[in-house]
Coordinates of C-alpha atoms in Angstrom, one line a residue:
X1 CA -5.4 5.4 -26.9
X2 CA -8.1 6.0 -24.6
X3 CA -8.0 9.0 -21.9
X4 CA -8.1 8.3 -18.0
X5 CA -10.9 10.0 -18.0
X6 CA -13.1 8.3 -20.8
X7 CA -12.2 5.2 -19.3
X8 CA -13.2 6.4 -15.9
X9 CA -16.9 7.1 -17.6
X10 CA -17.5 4.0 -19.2
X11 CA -16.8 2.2 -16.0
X12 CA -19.2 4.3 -14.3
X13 CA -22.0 4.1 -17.0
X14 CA -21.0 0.6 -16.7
X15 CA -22.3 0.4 -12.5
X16 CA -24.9 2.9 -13.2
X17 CA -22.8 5.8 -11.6
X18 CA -22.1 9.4 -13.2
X19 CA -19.2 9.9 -15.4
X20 CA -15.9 10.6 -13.6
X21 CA -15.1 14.3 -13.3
X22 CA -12.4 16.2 -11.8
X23 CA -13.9 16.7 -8.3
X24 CA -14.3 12.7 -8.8
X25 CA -10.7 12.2 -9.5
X26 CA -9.9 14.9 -6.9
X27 CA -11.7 12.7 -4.1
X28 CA -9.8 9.7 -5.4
X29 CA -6.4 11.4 -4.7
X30 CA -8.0 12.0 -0.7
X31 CA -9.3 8.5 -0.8
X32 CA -5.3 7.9 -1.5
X33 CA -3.7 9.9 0.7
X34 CA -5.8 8.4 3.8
X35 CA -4.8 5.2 2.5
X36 CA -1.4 6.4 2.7
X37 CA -1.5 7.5 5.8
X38 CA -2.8 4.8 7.4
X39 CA 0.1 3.3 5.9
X40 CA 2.1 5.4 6.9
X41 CA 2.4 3.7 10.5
X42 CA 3.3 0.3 9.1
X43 CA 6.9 0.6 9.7
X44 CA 6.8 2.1 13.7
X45 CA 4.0 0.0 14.6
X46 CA 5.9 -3.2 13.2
X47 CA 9.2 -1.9 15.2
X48 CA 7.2 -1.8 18.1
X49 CA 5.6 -4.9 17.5
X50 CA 8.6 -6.4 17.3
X51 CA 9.0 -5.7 21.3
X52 CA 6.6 -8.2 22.4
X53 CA 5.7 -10.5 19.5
X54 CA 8.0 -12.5 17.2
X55 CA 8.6 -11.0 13.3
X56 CA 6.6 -14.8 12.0
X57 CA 3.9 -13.9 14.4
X58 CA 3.5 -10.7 13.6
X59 CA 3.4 -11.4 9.7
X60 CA 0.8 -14.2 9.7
X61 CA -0.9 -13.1 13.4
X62 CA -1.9 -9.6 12.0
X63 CA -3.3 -11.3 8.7
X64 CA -5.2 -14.1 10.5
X65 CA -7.2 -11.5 11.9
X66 CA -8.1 -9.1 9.7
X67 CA -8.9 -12.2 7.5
X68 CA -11.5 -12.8 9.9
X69 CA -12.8 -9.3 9.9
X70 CA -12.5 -9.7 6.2
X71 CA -14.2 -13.0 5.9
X72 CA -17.6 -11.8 8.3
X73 CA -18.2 -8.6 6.1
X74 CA -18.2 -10.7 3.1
X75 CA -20.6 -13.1 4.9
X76 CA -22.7 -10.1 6.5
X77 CA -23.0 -8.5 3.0
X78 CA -23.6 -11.9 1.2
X79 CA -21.0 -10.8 -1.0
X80 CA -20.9 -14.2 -4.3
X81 CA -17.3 -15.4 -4.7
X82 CA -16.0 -13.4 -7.5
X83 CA -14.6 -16.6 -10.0
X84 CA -13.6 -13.8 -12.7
X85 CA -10.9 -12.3 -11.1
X86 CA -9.4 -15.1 -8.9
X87 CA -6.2 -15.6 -10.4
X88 CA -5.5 -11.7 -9.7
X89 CA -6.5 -12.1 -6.1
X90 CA -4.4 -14.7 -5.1
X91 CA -1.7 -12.7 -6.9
X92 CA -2.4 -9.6 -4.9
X93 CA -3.1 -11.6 -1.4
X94 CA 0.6 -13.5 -2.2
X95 CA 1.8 -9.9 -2.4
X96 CA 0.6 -7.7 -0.1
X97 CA -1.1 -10.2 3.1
X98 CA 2.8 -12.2 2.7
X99 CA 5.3 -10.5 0.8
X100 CA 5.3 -7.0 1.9
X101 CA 4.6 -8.2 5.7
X102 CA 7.5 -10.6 5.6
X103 CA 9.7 -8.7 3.9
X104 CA 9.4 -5.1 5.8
X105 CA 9.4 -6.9 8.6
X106 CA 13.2 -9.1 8.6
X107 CA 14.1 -5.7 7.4
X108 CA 12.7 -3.6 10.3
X109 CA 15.0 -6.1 13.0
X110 CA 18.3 -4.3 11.9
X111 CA 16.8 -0.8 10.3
X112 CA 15.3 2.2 12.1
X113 CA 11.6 2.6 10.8
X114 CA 12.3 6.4 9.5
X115 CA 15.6 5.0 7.7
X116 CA 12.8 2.4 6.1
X117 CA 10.3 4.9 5.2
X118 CA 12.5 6.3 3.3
X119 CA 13.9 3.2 1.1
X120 CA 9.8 2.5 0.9
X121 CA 9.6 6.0 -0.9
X122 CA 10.6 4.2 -4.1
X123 CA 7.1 2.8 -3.6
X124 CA 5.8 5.3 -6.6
X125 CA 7.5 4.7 -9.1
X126 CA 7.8 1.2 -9.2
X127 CA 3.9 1.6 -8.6
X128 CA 3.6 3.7 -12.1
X129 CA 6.0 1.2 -14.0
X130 CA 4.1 -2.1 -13.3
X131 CA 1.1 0.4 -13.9
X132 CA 2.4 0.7 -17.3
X133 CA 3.2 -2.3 -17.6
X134 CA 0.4 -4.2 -16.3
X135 CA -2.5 -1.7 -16.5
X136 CA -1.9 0.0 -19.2
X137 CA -1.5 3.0 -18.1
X138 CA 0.6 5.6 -20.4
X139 CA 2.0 8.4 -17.9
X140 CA 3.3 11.7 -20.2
X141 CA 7.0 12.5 -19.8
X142 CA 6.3 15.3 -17.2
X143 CA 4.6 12.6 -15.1
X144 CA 8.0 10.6 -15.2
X145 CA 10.1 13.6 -14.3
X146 CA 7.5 13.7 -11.5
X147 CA 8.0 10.4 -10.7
X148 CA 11.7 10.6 -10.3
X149 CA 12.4 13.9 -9.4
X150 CA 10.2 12.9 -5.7
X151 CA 12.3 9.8 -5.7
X152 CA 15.3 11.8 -5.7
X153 CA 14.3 14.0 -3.3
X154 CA 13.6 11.8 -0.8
X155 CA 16.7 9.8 -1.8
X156 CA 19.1 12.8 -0.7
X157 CA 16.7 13.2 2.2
X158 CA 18.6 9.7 3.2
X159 CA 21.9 10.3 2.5
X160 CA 21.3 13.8 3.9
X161 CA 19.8 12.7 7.2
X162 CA 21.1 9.4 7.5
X163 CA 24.1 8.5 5.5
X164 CA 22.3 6.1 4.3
X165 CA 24.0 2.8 2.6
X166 CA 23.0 0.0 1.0
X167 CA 22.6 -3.0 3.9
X168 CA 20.6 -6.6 4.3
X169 CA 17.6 -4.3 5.7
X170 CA 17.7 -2.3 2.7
X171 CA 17.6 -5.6 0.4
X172 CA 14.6 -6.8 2.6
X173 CA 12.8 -2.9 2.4
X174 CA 13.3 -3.1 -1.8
X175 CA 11.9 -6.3 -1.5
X176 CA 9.1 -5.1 0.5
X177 CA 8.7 -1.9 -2.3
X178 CA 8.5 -5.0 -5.5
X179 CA 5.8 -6.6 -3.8
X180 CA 3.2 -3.8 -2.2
X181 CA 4.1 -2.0 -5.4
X182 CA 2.9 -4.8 -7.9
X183 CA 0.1 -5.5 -5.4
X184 CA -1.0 -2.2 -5.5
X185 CA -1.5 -2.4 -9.8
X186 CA -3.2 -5.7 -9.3
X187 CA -5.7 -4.8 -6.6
X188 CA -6.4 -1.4 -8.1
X189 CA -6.9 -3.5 -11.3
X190 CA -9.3 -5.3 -9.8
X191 CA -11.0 -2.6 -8.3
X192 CA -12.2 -1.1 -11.2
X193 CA -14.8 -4.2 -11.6
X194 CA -15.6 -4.0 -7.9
X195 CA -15.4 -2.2 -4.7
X196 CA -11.8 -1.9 -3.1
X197 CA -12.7 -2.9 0.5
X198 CA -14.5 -6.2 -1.2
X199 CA -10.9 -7.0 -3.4
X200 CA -8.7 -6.7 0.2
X201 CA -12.0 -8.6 1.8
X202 CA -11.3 -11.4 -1.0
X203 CA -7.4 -11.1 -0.7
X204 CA -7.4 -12.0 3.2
X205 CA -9.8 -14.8 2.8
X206 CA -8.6 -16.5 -0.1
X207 CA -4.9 -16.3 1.9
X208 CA -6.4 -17.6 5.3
X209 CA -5.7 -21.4 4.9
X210 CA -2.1 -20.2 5.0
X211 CA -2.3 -17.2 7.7
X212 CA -4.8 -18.9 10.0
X213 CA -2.6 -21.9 10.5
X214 CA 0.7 -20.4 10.5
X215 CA -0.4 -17.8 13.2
X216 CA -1.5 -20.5 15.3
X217 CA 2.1 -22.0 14.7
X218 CA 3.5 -19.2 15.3
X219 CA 2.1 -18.5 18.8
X220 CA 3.8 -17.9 21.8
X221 CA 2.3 -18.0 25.1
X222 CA 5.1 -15.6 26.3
X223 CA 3.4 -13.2 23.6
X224 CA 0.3 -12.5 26.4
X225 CA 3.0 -10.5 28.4
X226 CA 2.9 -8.2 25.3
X227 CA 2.3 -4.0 27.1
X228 CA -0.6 -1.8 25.8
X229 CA 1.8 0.2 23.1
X230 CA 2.8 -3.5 22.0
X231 CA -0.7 -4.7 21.8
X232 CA -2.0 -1.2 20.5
X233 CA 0.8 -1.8 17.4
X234 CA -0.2 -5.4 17.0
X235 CA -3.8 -4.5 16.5
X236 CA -3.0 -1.3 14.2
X237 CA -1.0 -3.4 12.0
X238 CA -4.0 -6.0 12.1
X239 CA -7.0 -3.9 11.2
X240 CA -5.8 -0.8 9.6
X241 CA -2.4 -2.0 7.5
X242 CA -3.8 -5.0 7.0
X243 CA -7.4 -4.4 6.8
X244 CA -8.8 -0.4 6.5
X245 CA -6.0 1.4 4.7
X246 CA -6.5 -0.9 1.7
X247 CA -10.1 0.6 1.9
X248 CA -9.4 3.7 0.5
X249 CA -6.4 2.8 -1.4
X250 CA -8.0 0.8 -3.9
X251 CA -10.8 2.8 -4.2
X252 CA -8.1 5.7 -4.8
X253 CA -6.7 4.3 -6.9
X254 CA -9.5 2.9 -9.6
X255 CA -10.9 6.5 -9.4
X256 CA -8.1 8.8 -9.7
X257 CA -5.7 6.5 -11.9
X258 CA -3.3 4.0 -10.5
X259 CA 0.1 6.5 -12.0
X260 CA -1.4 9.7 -10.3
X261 CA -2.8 8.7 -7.1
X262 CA 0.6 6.3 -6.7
X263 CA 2.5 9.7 -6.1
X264 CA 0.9 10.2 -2.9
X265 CA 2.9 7.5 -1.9
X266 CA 5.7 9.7 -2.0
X267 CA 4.5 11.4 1.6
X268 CA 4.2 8.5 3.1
X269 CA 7.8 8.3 4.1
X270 CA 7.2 11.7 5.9
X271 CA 4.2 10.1 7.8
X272 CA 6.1 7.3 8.7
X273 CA 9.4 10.0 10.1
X274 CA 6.6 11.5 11.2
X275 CA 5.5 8.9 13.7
X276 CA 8.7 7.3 14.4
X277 CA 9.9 10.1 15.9
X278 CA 6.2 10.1 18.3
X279 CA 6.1 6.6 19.3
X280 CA 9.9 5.5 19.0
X281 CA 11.5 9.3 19.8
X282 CA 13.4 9.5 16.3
X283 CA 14.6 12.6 16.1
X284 CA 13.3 15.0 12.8
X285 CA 15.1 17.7 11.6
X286 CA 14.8 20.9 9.9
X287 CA 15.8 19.6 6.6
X288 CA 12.6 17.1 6.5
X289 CA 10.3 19.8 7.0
X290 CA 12.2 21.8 3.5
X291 CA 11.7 18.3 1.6
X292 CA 9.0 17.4 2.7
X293 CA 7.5 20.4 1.1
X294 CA 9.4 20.2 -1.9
X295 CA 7.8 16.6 -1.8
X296 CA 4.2 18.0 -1.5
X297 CA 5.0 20.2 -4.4
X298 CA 6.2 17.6 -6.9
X299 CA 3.2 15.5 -5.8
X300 CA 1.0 18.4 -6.9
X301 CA 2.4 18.7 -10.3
X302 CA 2.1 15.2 -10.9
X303 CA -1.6 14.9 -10.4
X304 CA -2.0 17.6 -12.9
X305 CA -0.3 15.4 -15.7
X306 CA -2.0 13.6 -18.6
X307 CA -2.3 9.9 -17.6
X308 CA -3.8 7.4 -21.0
X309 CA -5.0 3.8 -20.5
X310 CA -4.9 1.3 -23.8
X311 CA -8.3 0.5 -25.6
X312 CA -7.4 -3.0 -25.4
X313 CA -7.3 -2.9 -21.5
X314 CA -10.7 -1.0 -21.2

């Protein structure tokens, strides 16, 4: 067994940095929790989307464009075509530019956007299994009580606030949870051989001859009578879900460990309440402020916990 934290060192010896430290896994965990922000206002931005552009549209539109952002930094930083870790890309583009999109987005036409921030905070632990799966990351026992204590919490936060059942949105937002949780693994994977905004950079283009085409398919001339807020969500969905969040996110996640950082995940169905109840007047009550703090604090115990990666994935 090798620690998280030799591991983190001989990557960094290996790239000529210093070896990672606490304060180094302490600004990945940041470096995480911007990224889940950002994602954070996925879910209201799609439901307003959804008031001006069509769910395909919106799926393939918001891609085709950040691939295009993604594709001129590449070319702007003369970035070589990384052949080593194609198969993983296409994986993770598959994943998180297609399935998560498509998925969140059939759900979010029958489910308010707080009801599916909630459902999404599964996200972490599915995110620390295929990390232990795939990885090979070894979380300690406290880590899993972590793990599903937060997902219980925020599960009687549902039936609490919402009564929450299981419906076809629900299906679709699970869905949605499989496939940005295994393309978390795989990107943050990959971004321990290179920087994370190049392996969401590589993602988008390698997925363009699919989003570039169907977005043009998929386009409405009835979509140019879209308002500000509708444009505004469009373009959020484009260039920070698609595009920025995944920034710091995979660079989160390579520095602080793909198990700890992924419980940051669990706030994020507070950010997205959080915003659904600015931009779509959702109403939050008092009990999301109590678990939202009894969130926080399992989040903090987590990161303290012993997290081991195999040799023979090093």
């Amino acid at each position: 067994m090798l620690d998280a934290t030799r591991y983190g060192s001989k990557m960094e010896q290996k790239f000529g940095g210093k070896p990672l430290s606490t304060s180094r896994q302490s600004v990945g965990m940041a470096l995480g929790l911007l990224g889940v922000t950002i994602f954070g206002g996925t879910l209201p931005a799609t439901r307003v989307a959804l008031g001006a552009f069509s769910p395909w549209f919106i799926v393939f539109g918001r891609a085709a464009m950040a691939s295009i952002a993604a594709g001129l930094l590449l070319a702007l930083l003369r970035k070589s075509f990384p052949r080593a870790h194609l198969g993983n890309l296409l994986l993770a583009g598959a994943l998180l530019v297609f399935g998560f999109p498509i998925f969140s987005t059939i759900a979010l036409q029958t489910v308010p956007a707080s009801h599916g921030g909630v459902v999404l905070a599964i996200l972490p632990l599915l995110t620390s299994i295929f990390a232990t799966l795939i990885a090979g990351e070894r979380p300690s026992p406290l880590f899993w009580v972590c793990g599903v204590v937060g997902a219980a919490l925020v599960i009687g936060f549902a039936l609490n606030e919402n009564g929450m059942h299981l419906t076809g949105g629900d299906v679709w937002l699970f869905g949605a949870a499989v496939s940005a949780s295994l393309g978390y693994v795989i990107s943050g994977k990959v971004s321990r051989h290179m920087s994370g905004w190049e392996v969401i950079c590589w993602c988008l283009v390698l997925t363009a001859p699919i989003s570039l085409p169907a977005a043009y398919l998929s386009w409405h001339p009835a979509f140019l009578q879209a308002s500000a807020v509708q444009a505004s969500a469009f373009l959020y969905l484009s260039f920070g879900s698609m595009f920025l969040g995944f920034f710091a996110w995979n660079v989160g996640l390579a520095m602080g460990g793909m198990a700890r950082v992924s419980q940051v995940q669990l706030i994020q169905a507070f950010v997205t309440i959080g915003l659904a109840a600015l931009f779509l007047g959702e109403p939050i009550t008092p009990a999301t402020v109590i678990f939202a703090i009894a969130v926080v604090g399992v989040v903090m115990l987590g990161r303290r916990t012993r997290v081991t990666v195999r040799t023979s994935h090093s």
